[in-house]
XYZ file of C-alpha atoms in Angstrom:
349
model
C 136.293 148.048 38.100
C 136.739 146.828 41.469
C 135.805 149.325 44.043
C 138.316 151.015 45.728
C 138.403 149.810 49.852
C 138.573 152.806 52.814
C 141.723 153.102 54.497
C 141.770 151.098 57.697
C 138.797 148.849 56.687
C 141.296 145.912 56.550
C 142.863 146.300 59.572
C 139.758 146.809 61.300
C 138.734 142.886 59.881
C 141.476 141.737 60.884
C 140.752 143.178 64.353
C 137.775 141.355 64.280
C 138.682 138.006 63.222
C 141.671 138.146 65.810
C 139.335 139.180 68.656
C 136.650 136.596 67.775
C 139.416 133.777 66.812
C 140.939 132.852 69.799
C 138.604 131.055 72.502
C 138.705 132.068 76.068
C 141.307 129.406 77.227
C 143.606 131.005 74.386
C 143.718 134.415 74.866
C 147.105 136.377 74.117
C 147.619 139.873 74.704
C 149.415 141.885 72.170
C 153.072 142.605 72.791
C 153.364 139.946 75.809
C 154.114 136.624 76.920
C 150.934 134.157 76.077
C 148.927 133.854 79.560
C 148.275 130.457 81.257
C 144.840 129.082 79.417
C 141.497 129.138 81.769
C 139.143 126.353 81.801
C 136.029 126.941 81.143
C 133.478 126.835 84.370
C 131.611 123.577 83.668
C 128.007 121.838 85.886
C 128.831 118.346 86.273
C 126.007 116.247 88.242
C 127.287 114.344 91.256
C 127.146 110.494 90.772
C 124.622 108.358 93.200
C 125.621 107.847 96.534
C 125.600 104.080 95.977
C 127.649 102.751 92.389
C 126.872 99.027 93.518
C 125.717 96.656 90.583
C 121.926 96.119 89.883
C 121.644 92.636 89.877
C 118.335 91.656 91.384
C 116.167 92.440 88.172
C 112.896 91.822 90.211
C 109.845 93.407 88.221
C 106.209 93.654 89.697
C 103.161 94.074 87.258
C 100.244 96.027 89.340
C 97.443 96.704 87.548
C 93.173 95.090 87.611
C 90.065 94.188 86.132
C 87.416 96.383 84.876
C 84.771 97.279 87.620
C 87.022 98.374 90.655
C 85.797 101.245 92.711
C 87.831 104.666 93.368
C 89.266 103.006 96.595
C 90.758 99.960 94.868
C 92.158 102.285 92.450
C 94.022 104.683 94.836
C 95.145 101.195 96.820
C 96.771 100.314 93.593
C 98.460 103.480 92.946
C 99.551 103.825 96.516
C 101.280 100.262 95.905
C 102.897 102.182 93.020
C 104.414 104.768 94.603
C 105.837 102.553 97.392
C 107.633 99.853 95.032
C 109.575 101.563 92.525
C 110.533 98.231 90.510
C 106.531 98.153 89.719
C 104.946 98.554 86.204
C 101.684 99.442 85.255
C 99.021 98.461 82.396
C 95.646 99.053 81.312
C 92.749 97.454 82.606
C 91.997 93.680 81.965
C 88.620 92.820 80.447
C 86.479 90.334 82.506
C 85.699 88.247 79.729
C 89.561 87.501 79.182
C 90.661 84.265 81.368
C 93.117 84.722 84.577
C 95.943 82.468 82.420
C 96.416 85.314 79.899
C 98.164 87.647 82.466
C 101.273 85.432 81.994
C 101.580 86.770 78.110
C 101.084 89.996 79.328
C 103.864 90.247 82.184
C 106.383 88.687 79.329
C 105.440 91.386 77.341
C 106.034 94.282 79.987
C 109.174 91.822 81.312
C 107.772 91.238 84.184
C 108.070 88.189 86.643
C 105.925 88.991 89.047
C 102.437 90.286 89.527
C 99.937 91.825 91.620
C 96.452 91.732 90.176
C 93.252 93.283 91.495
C 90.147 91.393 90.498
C 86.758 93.096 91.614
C 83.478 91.369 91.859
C 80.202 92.274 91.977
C 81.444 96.109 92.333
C 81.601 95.308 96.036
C 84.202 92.155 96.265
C 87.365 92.749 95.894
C 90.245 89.721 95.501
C 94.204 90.495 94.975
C 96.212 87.601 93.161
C 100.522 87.325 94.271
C 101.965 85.619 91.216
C 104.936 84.572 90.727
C 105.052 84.374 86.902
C 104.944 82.056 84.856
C 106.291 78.941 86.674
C 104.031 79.836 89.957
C 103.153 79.777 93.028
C 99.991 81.657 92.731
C 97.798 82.909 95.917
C 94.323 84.554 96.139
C 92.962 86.999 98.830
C 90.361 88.800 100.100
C 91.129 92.111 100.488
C 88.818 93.847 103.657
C 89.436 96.960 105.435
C 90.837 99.208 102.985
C 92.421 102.760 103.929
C 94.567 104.285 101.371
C 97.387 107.134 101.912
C 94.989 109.983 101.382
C 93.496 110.104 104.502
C 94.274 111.950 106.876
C 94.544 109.535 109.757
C 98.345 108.631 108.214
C 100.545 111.355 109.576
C 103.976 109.886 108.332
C 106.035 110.550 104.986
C 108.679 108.614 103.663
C 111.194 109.182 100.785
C 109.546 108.478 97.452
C 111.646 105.250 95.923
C 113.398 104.466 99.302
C 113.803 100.674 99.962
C 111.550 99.230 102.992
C 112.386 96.410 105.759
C 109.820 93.697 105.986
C 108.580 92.420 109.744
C 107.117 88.940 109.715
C 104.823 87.543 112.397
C 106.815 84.802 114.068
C 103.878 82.198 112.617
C 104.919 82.829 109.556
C 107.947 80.135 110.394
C 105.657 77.697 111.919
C 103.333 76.690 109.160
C 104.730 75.593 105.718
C 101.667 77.329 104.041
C 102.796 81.026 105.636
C 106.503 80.171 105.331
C 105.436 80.218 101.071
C 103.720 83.095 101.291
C 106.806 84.471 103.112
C 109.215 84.182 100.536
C 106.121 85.190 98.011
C 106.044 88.776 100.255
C 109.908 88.988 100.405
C 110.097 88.741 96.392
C 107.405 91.240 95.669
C 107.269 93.673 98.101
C 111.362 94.286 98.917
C 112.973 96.788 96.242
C 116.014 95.052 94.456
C 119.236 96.700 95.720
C 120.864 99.674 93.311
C 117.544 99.705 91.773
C 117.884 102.912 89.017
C 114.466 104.489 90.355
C 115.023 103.607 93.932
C 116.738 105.788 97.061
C 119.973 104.442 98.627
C 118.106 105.083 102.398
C 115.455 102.711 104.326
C 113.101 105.128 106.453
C 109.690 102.835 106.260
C 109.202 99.378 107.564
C 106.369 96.493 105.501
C 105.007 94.902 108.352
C 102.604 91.313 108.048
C 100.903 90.328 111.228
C 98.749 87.609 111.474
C 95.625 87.927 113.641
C 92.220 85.916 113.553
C 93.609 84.086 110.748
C 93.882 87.159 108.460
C 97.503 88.705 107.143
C 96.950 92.474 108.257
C 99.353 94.521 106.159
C 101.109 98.155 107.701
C 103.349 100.697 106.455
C 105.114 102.495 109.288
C 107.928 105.315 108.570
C 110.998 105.004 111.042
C 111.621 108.069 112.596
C 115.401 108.666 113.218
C 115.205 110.897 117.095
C 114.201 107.656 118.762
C 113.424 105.320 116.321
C 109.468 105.402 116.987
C 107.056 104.326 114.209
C 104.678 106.200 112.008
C 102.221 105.049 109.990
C 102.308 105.652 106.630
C 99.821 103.980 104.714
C 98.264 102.178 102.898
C 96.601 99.703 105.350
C 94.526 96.264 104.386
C 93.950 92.941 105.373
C 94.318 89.872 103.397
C 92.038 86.905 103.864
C 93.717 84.183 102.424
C 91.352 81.783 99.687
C 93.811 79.171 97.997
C 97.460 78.567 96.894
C 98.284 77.327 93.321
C 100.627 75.271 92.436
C 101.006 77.483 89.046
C 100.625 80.703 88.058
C 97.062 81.830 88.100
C 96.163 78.265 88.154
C 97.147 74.626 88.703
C 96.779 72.240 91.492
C 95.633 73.862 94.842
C 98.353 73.452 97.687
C 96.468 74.765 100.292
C 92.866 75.616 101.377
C 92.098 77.745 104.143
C 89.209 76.207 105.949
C 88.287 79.393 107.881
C 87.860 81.242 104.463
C 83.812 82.134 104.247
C 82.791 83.870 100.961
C 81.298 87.048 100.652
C 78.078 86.237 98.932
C 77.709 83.259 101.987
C 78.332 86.318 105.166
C 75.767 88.274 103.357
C 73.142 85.441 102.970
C 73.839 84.428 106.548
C 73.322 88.388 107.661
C 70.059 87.980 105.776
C 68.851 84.413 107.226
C 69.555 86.138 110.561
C 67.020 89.614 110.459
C 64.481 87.224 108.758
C 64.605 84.854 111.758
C 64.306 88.726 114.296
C 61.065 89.359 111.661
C 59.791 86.153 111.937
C 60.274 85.765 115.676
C 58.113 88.920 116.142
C 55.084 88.105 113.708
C 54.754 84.470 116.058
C 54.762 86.305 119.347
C 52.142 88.694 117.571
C 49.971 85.892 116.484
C 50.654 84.160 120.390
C 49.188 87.038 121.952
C 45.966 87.490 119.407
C 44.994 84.016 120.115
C 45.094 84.304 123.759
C 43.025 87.543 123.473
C 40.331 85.299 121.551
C 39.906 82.452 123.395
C 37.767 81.461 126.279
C 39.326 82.106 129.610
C 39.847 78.837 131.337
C 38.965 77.962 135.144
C 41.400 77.037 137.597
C 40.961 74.478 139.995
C 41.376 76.143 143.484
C 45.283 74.985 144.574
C 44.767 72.860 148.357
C 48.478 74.249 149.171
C 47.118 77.542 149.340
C 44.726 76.794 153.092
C 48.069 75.626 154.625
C 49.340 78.844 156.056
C 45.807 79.867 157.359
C 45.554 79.628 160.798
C 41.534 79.443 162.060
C 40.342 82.850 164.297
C 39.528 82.062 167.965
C 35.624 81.177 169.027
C 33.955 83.963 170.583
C 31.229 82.865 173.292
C 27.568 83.899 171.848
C 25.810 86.868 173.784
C 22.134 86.458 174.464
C 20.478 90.084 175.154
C 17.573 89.699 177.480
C 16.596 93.355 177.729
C 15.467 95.155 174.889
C 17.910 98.015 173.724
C 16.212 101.706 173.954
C 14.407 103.437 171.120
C 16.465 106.763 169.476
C 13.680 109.638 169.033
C 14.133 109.817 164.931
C 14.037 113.067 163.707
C 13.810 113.489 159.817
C 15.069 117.660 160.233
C 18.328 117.885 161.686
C 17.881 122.099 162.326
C 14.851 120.759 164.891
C 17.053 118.730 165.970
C 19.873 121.207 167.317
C 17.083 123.714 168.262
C 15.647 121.062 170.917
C 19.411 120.568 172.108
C 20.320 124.122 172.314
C 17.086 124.877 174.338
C 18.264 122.163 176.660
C 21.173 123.649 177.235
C 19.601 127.066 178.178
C 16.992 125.699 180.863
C 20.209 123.742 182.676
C 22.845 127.079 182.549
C 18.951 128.641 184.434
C 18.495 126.318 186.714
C 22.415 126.519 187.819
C 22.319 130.400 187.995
């Protein structure tokens, strides 16, 4: 038999269903007209300030060789942070040739590249490729200060695009007016780049001084428009430019270039030469100690300034001079002077 159901248990389901039935933009009370429906309160995420087309589909590898020290690798990740359109990748090997980076930046769709190459764990070169057609250029890179320190007292929007400052020499010389364009391709952010900031607050600036490209990062400040630097800071020594990438004819040699391993040999030649200077001025002044001393002739320039005394006439003496009493004791002496002396004060009184 079907068990028998309380009185109001129905209703009071029904109660339920009707309460839980309607949503909250169609709720009707009981007896009236149906209210106007409320939308529901929804977060919607503002779009980005600028909806401009990303067209510029510049991408920068960044990454090294095996063997760079911890300032290298804090350069690198300052370089990073400040280009958003950068990607990174593991290590290179050192037995693996230079050419292979090209398969690697089609892999990560790259086509561009900034590699790191360290030498000797002291030496450390920076390759600008543009891959895989080319140019290529190598530095030096000297002088190294990274973001971290605290000498760089400016901040700057993470992702925000930069302005680039060229030395004016840059448009003289066809070898610096390359490099130029090289600079302009990797280091400005494409325009409505996703991970980049619709604002420019830092200035890329390239100087060239004593034939070296010094690299600064300054923020603009927007009171007066002064400069801050930022960081990171280093100066390129330009080596060679390829025709290719990582490769290929040379374009240009910089004659002014001088190798590492040649400054340090020269640094060497030159406290050698100091040493050696010393041990001959040593052995100079032993072997004048040692030997025989010699005579000098007497110099006849050295009479001419003398001028000869005057003659005095000789003096004959035709009487003899008178005898002194010697007296060996000088106390007999003053007694026979002092008695003297009493007979005359006598003879006066």
């Amino acid at each position: 038999m079907a068990a028998k159901r309380k009185r109001g248990a129905l209703a009071a389901g029904k109660a339920k269903r009707a309460r839980s039935a309607p949503s909250a933009g169609e709720a009707v009370l009981e007896g009236g007209p149906p209210e106007r429906s409320v939308p529901p309160q929804e977060y919607s995420i503002p779009p980005p300030v600028s909806q401009g087309k990303w067209k510029n589909k510049e991408r920068v590898l960044i990454f090294s060789s095996r063997g760079i020290n911890f300032r290298t690798r804090h350069l690198m990740q300052d370089l990073r942070t400040l280009m958003p359109h950068s990607k990174a990748d593991t290590k290179m090997d050192r037995k693996d040739q230079l050419f292979v980076i090209n398969e690697v930046c089609e892999m990560k769709n790259c086509n561009k590249c900034i590699f790191f190459e360290a030498k000797k764990k002291q030496d450390l070169y920076m390759w600008l490729s543009n891959t895989p057609q080319g140019p290529s250029a190598k530095f030096l890179v000297q002088n190294v200060h990274t973001l971290a320190e605290l000498k760089m007292t400016g901040n700057c929007l993470r992702g925000s695009r930069p302005l680039l400052s060229f030395d004016p020499i840059f448009d003289r010389e066809p070898h610096y007016a390359l490099l130029k364009e090289l600079f302009i391709q990797i280091f400005s952010t494409p325009q409505y780049h996703p991970k980049s900031q619709p604002f420019v607050d830092h200035v890329f600036t390239f100087t060239i001084t004593d034939e070296r490209i010094w690299f600064r990062n300054y923020q603009i400040i927007e009171e007066d428009a002064s400069l801050v630097e930022i960081g990171p800071r280093f100066v390129l020594n330009l080596i060679k430019i390829f025709q290719g990438s990582f490769g290929g004819p040379t374009l240009y040699e910089n004659p002014h270039y001088q190798s590492p391993n040649m400054h340090r040999r020269l640094v060497r030649l030159s406290v050698a030469a100091k040493f050696r200077e010393k041990q001959q001025v040593k052995e100079v002044q032993k072997i004048k100690k040692k030997g025989t001393k010699v005579l000098v002739e007497e110099d006849p320039t050295e009479v001419v300034f003398e001028t000869p005394a005057e003659e005095k006439p000789v003096e004959i003496q035709h009487v003899k001079p008178e005898s002194k009493p010697i007296v060996k004791d000088k106390k007999k002496l003053r007694k026979i002077q002092r008695k003297k002396q009493k007979k005359l004060f006598r003879t006066e009184g």
